[in-house]
Each structure stands twice: as structure tokens, then as C-alpha cells.
Amino acid sequence: MTVRQGESEKNWFRSERLSSVNGEYFFETREGSIEGPFESELEALLELRLYLQKAEYQSYLVQPAH
């Protein structure tokens, strides 16, 4: 990974976003919120995908025009 001059190398990692507690599923956002509970892993994954699409759309809306 390329880093700027004078900066140390960055170590990036991805953590598992889904978790299961007592048969209910949750996902964690980059902002640190826990979303759920969902009845199945599939439902949690679909809701996570929807959450990410909304976040991407919102970031598109706030970008300044060129």
C-alpha cells in the first residue's frame, strides 16, 4: 500500500461485521453502532447491504460539484 512520504506503513484490516447472540443476528457499522436484531444471518446480510448502499448514496449527495 502506498503511504505519504514521512508516514509509517499502514496496516489495514477488516473485521467480521456480523455477530450472533442467542440466535439473533447483528451487524456493526464503521461508526460503531450495532444494528439488529435480525432473525437470520441472511436477513442481517441483506440489511447490511442496504445500509451500505444508503451510506454510499448519502456520501454521493454531499460531495461538492466540480
PDB file of N, CA and C in Angstrom:
ATOM      1  N   MET A   1       0.834  -1.165   0.000  1.00  0.00           N
ATOM      2  CA  MET A   1       0.000   0.000   0.000  1.00  0.00           C
ATOM      3  C   MET A   1       0.886   1.237   0.000  1.00  0.00           C
ATOM      4  N   THR A   2       0.550   2.215  -0.779  1.00  0.00           N
ATOM      5  CA  THR A   2       1.313   3.443  -0.860  1.00  0.00           C
ATOM      6  C   THR A   2       0.958   4.362   0.299  1.00  0.00           C
ATOM      7  N   VAL A   3       1.977   4.893   0.953  1.00  0.00           N
ATOM      8  CA  VAL A   3       1.760   5.867   2.016  1.00  0.00           C
ATOM      9  C   VAL A   3       2.501   7.142   1.658  1.00  0.00           C
ATOM     10  N   ARG A   4       2.100   8.248   2.269  1.00  0.00           N
ATOM     11  CA  ARG A   4       2.765   9.526   2.001  1.00  0.00           C
ATOM     12  C   ARG A   4       4.165   9.533   2.596  1.00  0.00           C
ATOM     13  N   GLN A   5       5.018  10.337   1.997  1.00  0.00           N
ATOM     14  CA  GLN A   5       6.395  10.445   2.462  1.00  0.00           C
ATOM     15  C   GLN A   5       6.415  10.886   3.920  1.00  0.00           C
ATOM     16  N   GLY A   6       7.223  10.219   4.721  1.00  0.00           N
ATOM     17  CA  GLY A   6       7.345  10.561   6.126  1.00  0.00           C
ATOM     18  C   GLY A   6       6.360   9.826   7.032  1.00  0.00           C
ATOM     19  N   GLU A   7       5.402   9.115   6.465  1.00  0.00           N
ATOM     20  CA  GLU A   7       4.453   8.359   7.275  1.00  0.00           C
ATOM     21  C   GLU A   7       4.892   6.906   7.356  1.00  0.00           C
ATOM     22  N   SER A   8       4.600   6.289   8.477  1.00  0.00           N
ATOM     23  CA  SER A   8       4.923   4.867   8.603  1.00  0.00           C
ATOM     24  C   SER A   8       3.898   4.051   7.824  1.00  0.00           C
ATOM     25  N   GLU A   9       4.259   2.817   7.549  1.00  0.00           N
ATOM     26  CA  GLU A   9       3.366   1.935   6.796  1.00  0.00           C
ATOM     27  C   GLU A   9       2.071   1.706   7.562  1.00  0.00           C
ATOM     28  N   LYS A  10       0.972   1.689   6.845  1.00  0.00           N
ATOM     29  CA  LYS A  10      -0.346   1.462   7.451  1.00  0.00           C
ATOM     30  C   LYS A  10      -0.686  -0.020   7.390  1.00  0.00           C
ATOM     31  N   ASN A  11      -1.290  -0.507   8.418  1.00  0.00           N
ATOM     32  CA  ASN A  11      -1.782  -1.888   8.457  1.00  0.00           C
ATOM     33  C   ASN A  11      -3.292  -1.840   8.519  1.00  0.00           C
ATOM     34  N   TRP A  12      -3.936  -2.180   7.419  1.00  0.00           N
ATOM     35  CA  TRP A  12      -5.389  -2.158   7.343  1.00  0.00           C
ATOM     36  C   TRP A  12      -5.917  -3.552   7.581  1.00  0.00           C
ATOM     37  N   PHE A  13      -7.057  -3.651   8.235  1.00  0.00           N
ATOM     38  CA  PHE A  13      -7.667  -4.952   8.461  1.00  0.00           C
ATOM     39  C   PHE A  13      -9.175  -4.811   8.401  1.00  0.00           C
ATOM     40  N   ARG A  14      -9.823  -5.910   8.131  1.00  0.00           N
ATOM     41  CA  ARG A  14     -11.277  -5.975   8.093  1.00  0.00           C
ATOM     42  C   ARG A  14     -11.729  -6.916   9.200  1.00  0.00           C
ATOM     43  N   SER A  15     -12.704  -6.471   9.943  1.00  0.00           N
ATOM     44  CA  SER A  15     -13.236  -7.352  10.980  1.00  0.00           C
ATOM     45  C   SER A  15     -14.578  -7.905  10.504  1.00  0.00           C
ATOM     46  N   GLU A  16     -14.984  -8.964  11.110  1.00  0.00           N
ATOM     47  CA  GLU A  16     -16.275  -9.550  10.780  1.00  0.00           C
ATOM     48  C   GLU A  16     -17.363  -8.598  11.243  1.00  0.00           C
ATOM     49  N   ARG A  17     -18.267  -8.248  10.354  1.00  0.00           N
ATOM     50  CA  ARG A  17     -19.327  -7.298  10.701  1.00  0.00           C
ATOM     51  C   ARG A  17     -20.533  -7.968  11.333  1.00  0.00           C
ATOM     52  N   LEU A  18     -20.714  -9.254  11.099  1.00  0.00           N
ATOM     53  CA  LEU A  18     -21.882  -9.945  11.638  1.00  0.00           C
ATOM     54  C   LEU A  18     -21.545 -10.655  12.942  1.00  0.00           C
ATOM     55  N   SER A  19     -22.525 -10.656  13.840  1.00  0.00           N
ATOM     56  CA  SER A  19     -22.381 -11.433  15.062  1.00  0.00           C
ATOM     57  C   SER A  19     -23.735 -12.039  15.401  1.00  0.00           C
ATOM     58  N   SER A  20     -23.682 -13.084  16.184  1.00  0.00           N
ATOM     59  CA  SER A  20     -24.905 -13.777  16.584  1.00  0.00           C
ATOM     60  C   SER A  20     -24.928 -13.884  18.096  1.00  0.00           C
ATOM     61  N   VAL A  21     -26.057 -13.491  18.693  1.00  0.00           N
ATOM     62  CA  VAL A  21     -26.232 -13.579  20.138  1.00  0.00           C
ATOM     63  C   VAL A  21     -27.601 -14.192  20.397  1.00  0.00           C
ATOM     64  N   ASN A  22     -27.615 -15.314  21.075  1.00  0.00           N
ATOM     65  CA  ASN A  22     -28.872 -16.000  21.413  1.00  0.00           C
ATOM     66  C   ASN A  22     -29.767 -16.211  20.196  1.00  0.00           C
ATOM     67  N   GLY A  23     -29.184 -16.581  19.075  1.00  0.00           N
ATOM     68  CA  GLY A  23     -29.958 -16.884  17.875  1.00  0.00           C
ATOM     69  C   GLY A  23     -30.426 -15.664  17.096  1.00  0.00           C
ATOM     70  N   GLU A  24     -30.028 -14.470  17.518  1.00  0.00           N
ATOM     71  CA  GLU A  24     -30.355 -13.250  16.786  1.00  0.00           C
ATOM     72  C   GLU A  24     -29.074 -12.705  16.170  1.00  0.00           C
ATOM     73  N   TYR A  25     -29.215 -12.056  15.018  1.00  0.00           N
ATOM     74  CA  TYR A  25     -28.051 -11.582  14.275  1.00  0.00           C
ATOM     75  C   TYR A  25     -27.998 -10.064  14.286  1.00  0.00           C
ATOM     76  N   PHE A  26     -26.766  -9.541  14.302  1.00  0.00           N
ATOM     77  CA  PHE A  26     -26.499  -8.114  14.344  1.00  0.00           C
ATOM     78  C   PHE A  26     -25.352  -7.811  13.389  1.00  0.00           C
ATOM     79  N   PHE A  27     -25.266  -6.535  12.954  1.00  0.00           N
ATOM     80  CA  PHE A  27     -24.062  -6.099  12.255  1.00  0.00           C
ATOM     81  C   PHE A  27     -23.588  -4.797  12.865  1.00  0.00           C
ATOM     82  N   GLU A  28     -22.287  -4.571  12.773  1.00  0.00           N
ATOM     83  CA  GLU A  28     -21.674  -3.371  13.320  1.00  0.00           C
ATOM     84  C   GLU A  28     -21.250  -2.461  12.179  1.00  0.00           C
ATOM     85  N   THR A  29     -21.501  -1.168  12.342  1.00  0.00           N
ATOM     86  CA  THR A  29     -21.130  -0.199  11.315  1.00  0.00           C
ATOM     87  C   THR A  29     -19.746   0.376  11.614  1.00  0.00           C
ATOM     88  N   ARG A  30     -19.150   1.042  10.633  1.00  0.00           N
ATOM     89  CA  ARG A  30     -17.867   1.716  10.845  1.00  0.00           C
ATOM     90  C   ARG A  30     -17.986   2.793  11.913  1.00  0.00           C
ATOM     91  N   GLU A  31     -19.175   3.347  12.043  1.00  0.00           N
ATOM     92  CA  GLU A  31     -19.398   4.397  13.032  1.00  0.00           C
ATOM     93  C   GLU A  31     -19.530   3.830  14.444  1.00  0.00           C
ATOM     94  N   GLY A  32     -19.569   2.500  14.543  1.00  0.00           N
ATOM     95  CA  GLY A  32     -19.607   1.850  15.846  1.00  0.00           C
ATOM     96  C   GLY A  32     -20.995   1.504  16.356  1.00  0.00           C
ATOM     97  N   SER A  33     -22.031   1.730  15.555  1.00  0.00           N
ATOM     98  CA  SER A  33     -23.371   1.360  16.005  1.00  0.00           C
ATOM     99  C   SER A  33     -23.619  -0.123  15.720  1.00  0.00           C
ATOM    100  N   ILE A  34     -24.451  -0.723  16.548  1.00  0.00           N
ATOM    101  CA  ILE A  34     -24.848  -2.112  16.376  1.00  0.00           C
ATOM    102  C   ILE A  34     -26.280  -2.107  15.853  1.00  0.00           C
ATOM    103  N   GLU A  35     -26.498  -2.729  14.696  1.00  0.00           N
ATOM    104  CA  GLU A  35     -27.824  -2.766  14.072  1.00  0.00           C
ATOM    105  C   GLU A  35     -28.406  -4.160  14.204  1.00  0.00           C
ATOM    106  N   GLY A  36     -29.673  -4.239  14.556  1.00  0.00           N
ATOM    107  CA  GLY A  36     -30.347  -5.510  14.705  1.00  0.00           C
ATOM    108  C   GLY A  36     -31.303  -5.428  15.868  1.00  0.00           C
ATOM    109  N   PRO A  37     -31.856  -6.493  16.293  1.00  0.00           N
ATOM    110  CA  PRO A  37     -31.569  -7.860  15.884  1.00  0.00           C
ATOM    111  C   PRO A  37     -32.326  -8.264  14.624  1.00  0.00           C
ATOM    112  N   PHE A  38     -31.772  -9.250  13.935  1.00  0.00           N
ATOM    113  CA  PHE A  38     -32.387  -9.842  12.751  1.00  0.00           C
ATOM    114  C   PHE A  38     -32.585 -11.326  13.020  1.00  0.00           C
ATOM    115  N   GLU A  39     -33.618 -11.886  12.423  1.00  0.00           N
ATOM    116  CA  GLU A  39     -33.983 -13.273  12.713  1.00  0.00           C
ATOM    117  C   GLU A  39     -33.053 -14.303  12.084  1.00  0.00           C
ATOM    118  N   SER A  40     -32.359 -13.920  11.014  1.00  0.00           N
ATOM    119  CA  SER A  40     -31.469 -14.874  10.348  1.00  0.00           C
ATOM    120  C   SER A  40     -30.219 -14.165   9.860  1.00  0.00           C
ATOM    121  N   GLU A  41     -29.205 -14.957   9.558  1.00  0.00           N
ATOM    122  CA  GLU A  41     -27.969 -14.408   9.016  1.00  0.00           C
ATOM    123  C   GLU A  41     -28.236 -13.765   7.657  1.00  0.00           C
ATOM    124  N   LEU A  42     -29.082 -14.399   6.848  1.00  0.00           N
ATOM    125  CA  LEU A  42     -29.417 -13.847   5.541  1.00  0.00           C
ATOM    126  C   LEU A  42     -30.080 -12.472   5.683  1.00  0.00           C
ATOM    127  N   GLU A  43     -31.028 -12.340   6.599  1.00  0.00           N
ATOM    128  CA  GLU A  43     -31.678 -11.050   6.808  1.00  0.00           C
ATOM    129  C   GLU A  43     -30.662  -9.997   7.244  1.00  0.00           C
ATOM    130  N   ALA A  44     -29.751 -10.358   8.132  1.00  0.00           N
ATOM    131  CA  ALA A  44     -28.722  -9.417   8.584  1.00  0.00           C
ATOM    132  C   ALA A  44     -27.826  -8.991   7.426  1.00  0.00           C
ATOM    133  N   LEU A  45     -27.440  -9.936   6.573  1.00  0.00           N
ATOM    134  CA  LEU A  45     -26.598  -9.606   5.419  1.00  0.00           C
ATOM    135  C   LEU A  45     -27.326  -8.690   4.437  1.00  0.00           C
ATOM    136  N   LEU A  46     -28.607  -8.955   4.201  1.00  0.00           N
ATOM    137  CA  LEU A  46     -29.381  -8.106   3.304  1.00  0.00           C
ATOM    138  C   LEU A  46     -29.535  -6.700   3.873  1.00  0.00           C
ATOM    139  N   GLU A  47     -29.783  -6.604   5.165  1.00  0.00           N
ATOM    140  CA  GLU A  47     -29.903  -5.287   5.802  1.00  0.00           C
ATOM    141  C   GLU A  47     -28.568  -4.553   5.805  1.00  0.00           C
ATOM    142  N   LEU A  48     -27.475  -5.290   5.974  1.00  0.00           N
ATOM    143  CA  LEU A  48     -26.146  -4.682   5.899  1.00  0.00           C
ATOM    144  C   LEU A  48     -25.898  -4.118   4.508  1.00  0.00           C
ATOM    145  N   ARG A  49     -26.242  -4.879   3.492  1.00  0.00           N
ATOM    146  CA  ARG A  49     -26.070  -4.410   2.120  1.00  0.00           C
ATOM    147  C   ARG A  49     -26.894  -3.143   1.870  1.00  0.00           C
ATOM    148  N   LEU A  50     -28.125  -3.121   2.345  1.00  0.00           N
ATOM    149  CA  LEU A  50     -28.980  -1.950   2.205  1.00  0.00           C
ATOM    150  C   LEU A  50     -28.387  -0.752   2.946  1.00  0.00           C
ATOM    151  N   TYR A  51     -27.879  -0.990   4.140  1.00  0.00           N
ATOM    152  CA  TYR A  51     -27.249   0.068   4.930  1.00  0.00           C
ATOM    153  C   TYR A  51     -26.062   0.666   4.172  1.00  0.00           C
ATOM    154  N   LEU A  52     -25.225  -0.197   3.594  1.00  0.00           N
ATOM    155  CA  LEU A  52     -24.050   0.273   2.855  1.00  0.00           C
ATOM    156  C   LEU A  52     -24.446   1.046   1.595  1.00  0.00           C
ATOM    157  N   GLN A  53     -25.484   0.591   0.913  1.00  0.00           N
ATOM    158  CA  GLN A  53     -25.957   1.302  -0.274  1.00  0.00           C
ATOM    159  C   GLN A  53     -26.470   2.687   0.096  1.00  0.00           C
ATOM    160  N   LYS A  54     -27.218   2.786   1.199  1.00  0.00           N
ATOM    161  CA  LYS A  54     -27.709   4.089   1.655  1.00  0.00           C
ATOM    162  C   LYS A  54     -26.550   5.010   2.023  1.00  0.00           C
ATOM    163  N   ALA A  55     -25.541   4.476   2.704  1.00  0.00           N
ATOM    164  CA  ALA A  55     -24.384   5.273   3.098  1.00  0.00           C
ATOM    165  C   ALA A  55     -23.634   5.779   1.867  1.00  0.00           C
ATOM    166  N   GLU A  56     -23.476   4.925   0.875  1.00  0.00           N
ATOM    167  CA  GLU A  56     -22.799   5.327  -0.359  1.00  0.00           C
ATOM    168  C   GLU A  56     -23.591   6.418  -1.068  1.00  0.00           C
ATOM    169  N   TYR A  57     -24.905   6.267  -1.128  1.00  0.00           N
ATOM    170  CA  TYR A  57     -25.763   7.254  -1.770  1.00  0.00           C
ATOM    171  C   TYR A  57     -25.677   8.592  -1.030  1.00  0.00           C
ATOM    172  N   GLN A  58     -25.704   8.552   0.299  1.00  0.00           N
ATOM    173  CA  GLN A  58     -25.613   9.781   1.090  1.00  0.00           C
ATOM    174  C   GLN A  58     -24.268  10.472   0.865  1.00  0.00           C
ATOM    175  N   SER A  59     -23.179   9.715   0.770  1.00  0.00           N
ATOM    176  CA  SER A  59     -21.882  10.336   0.530  1.00  0.00           C
ATOM    177  C   SER A  59     -21.814  10.953  -0.862  1.00  0.00           C
ATOM    178  N   TYR A  60     -22.522  10.370  -1.807  1.00  0.00           N
ATOM    179  CA  TYR A  60     -22.590  10.928  -3.161  1.00  0.00           C
ATOM    180  C   TYR A  60     -23.312  12.270  -3.138  1.00  0.00           C
ATOM    181  N   LEU A  61     -24.370  12.374  -2.342  1.00  0.00           N
ATOM    182  CA  LEU A  61     -25.151  13.607  -2.273  1.00  0.00           C
ATOM    183  C   LEU A  61     -24.396  14.772  -1.662  1.00  0.00           C
ATOM    184  N   VAL A  62     -23.494  14.506  -0.744  1.00  0.00           N
ATOM    185  CA  VAL A  62     -22.799  15.590  -0.043  1.00  0.00           C
ATOM    186  C   VAL A  62     -21.489  16.001  -0.703  1.00  0.00           C
ATOM    187  N   GLN A  63     -21.080  15.328  -1.761  1.00  0.00           N
ATOM    188  CA  GLN A  63     -19.842  15.706  -2.441  1.00  0.00           C
ATOM    189  C   GLN A  63     -20.040  17.018  -3.190  1.00  0.00           C
ATOM    190  N   PRO A  64     -19.058  17.918  -3.097  1.00  0.00           N
ATOM    191  CA  PRO A  64     -19.181  19.191  -3.818  1.00  0.00           C
ATOM    192  C   PRO A  64     -19.127  18.984  -5.327  1.00  0.00           C
ATOM    193  N   ALA A  65     -19.833  19.828  -6.039  1.00  0.00           N
ATOM    194  CA  ALA A  65     -19.832  19.765  -7.515  1.00  0.00           C
ATOM    195  C   ALA A  65     -18.480  20.239  -8.036  1.00  0.00           C
ATOM    196  N   HIS A  66     -18.062  19.672  -9.155  1.00  0.00           N
ATOM    197  CA  HIS A  66     -16.762  20.036  -9.752  1.00  0.00           C
ATOM    198  C   HIS A  66     -16.965  21.077 -10.816  1.00  0.00           C
TER     199      HIS A  66
END
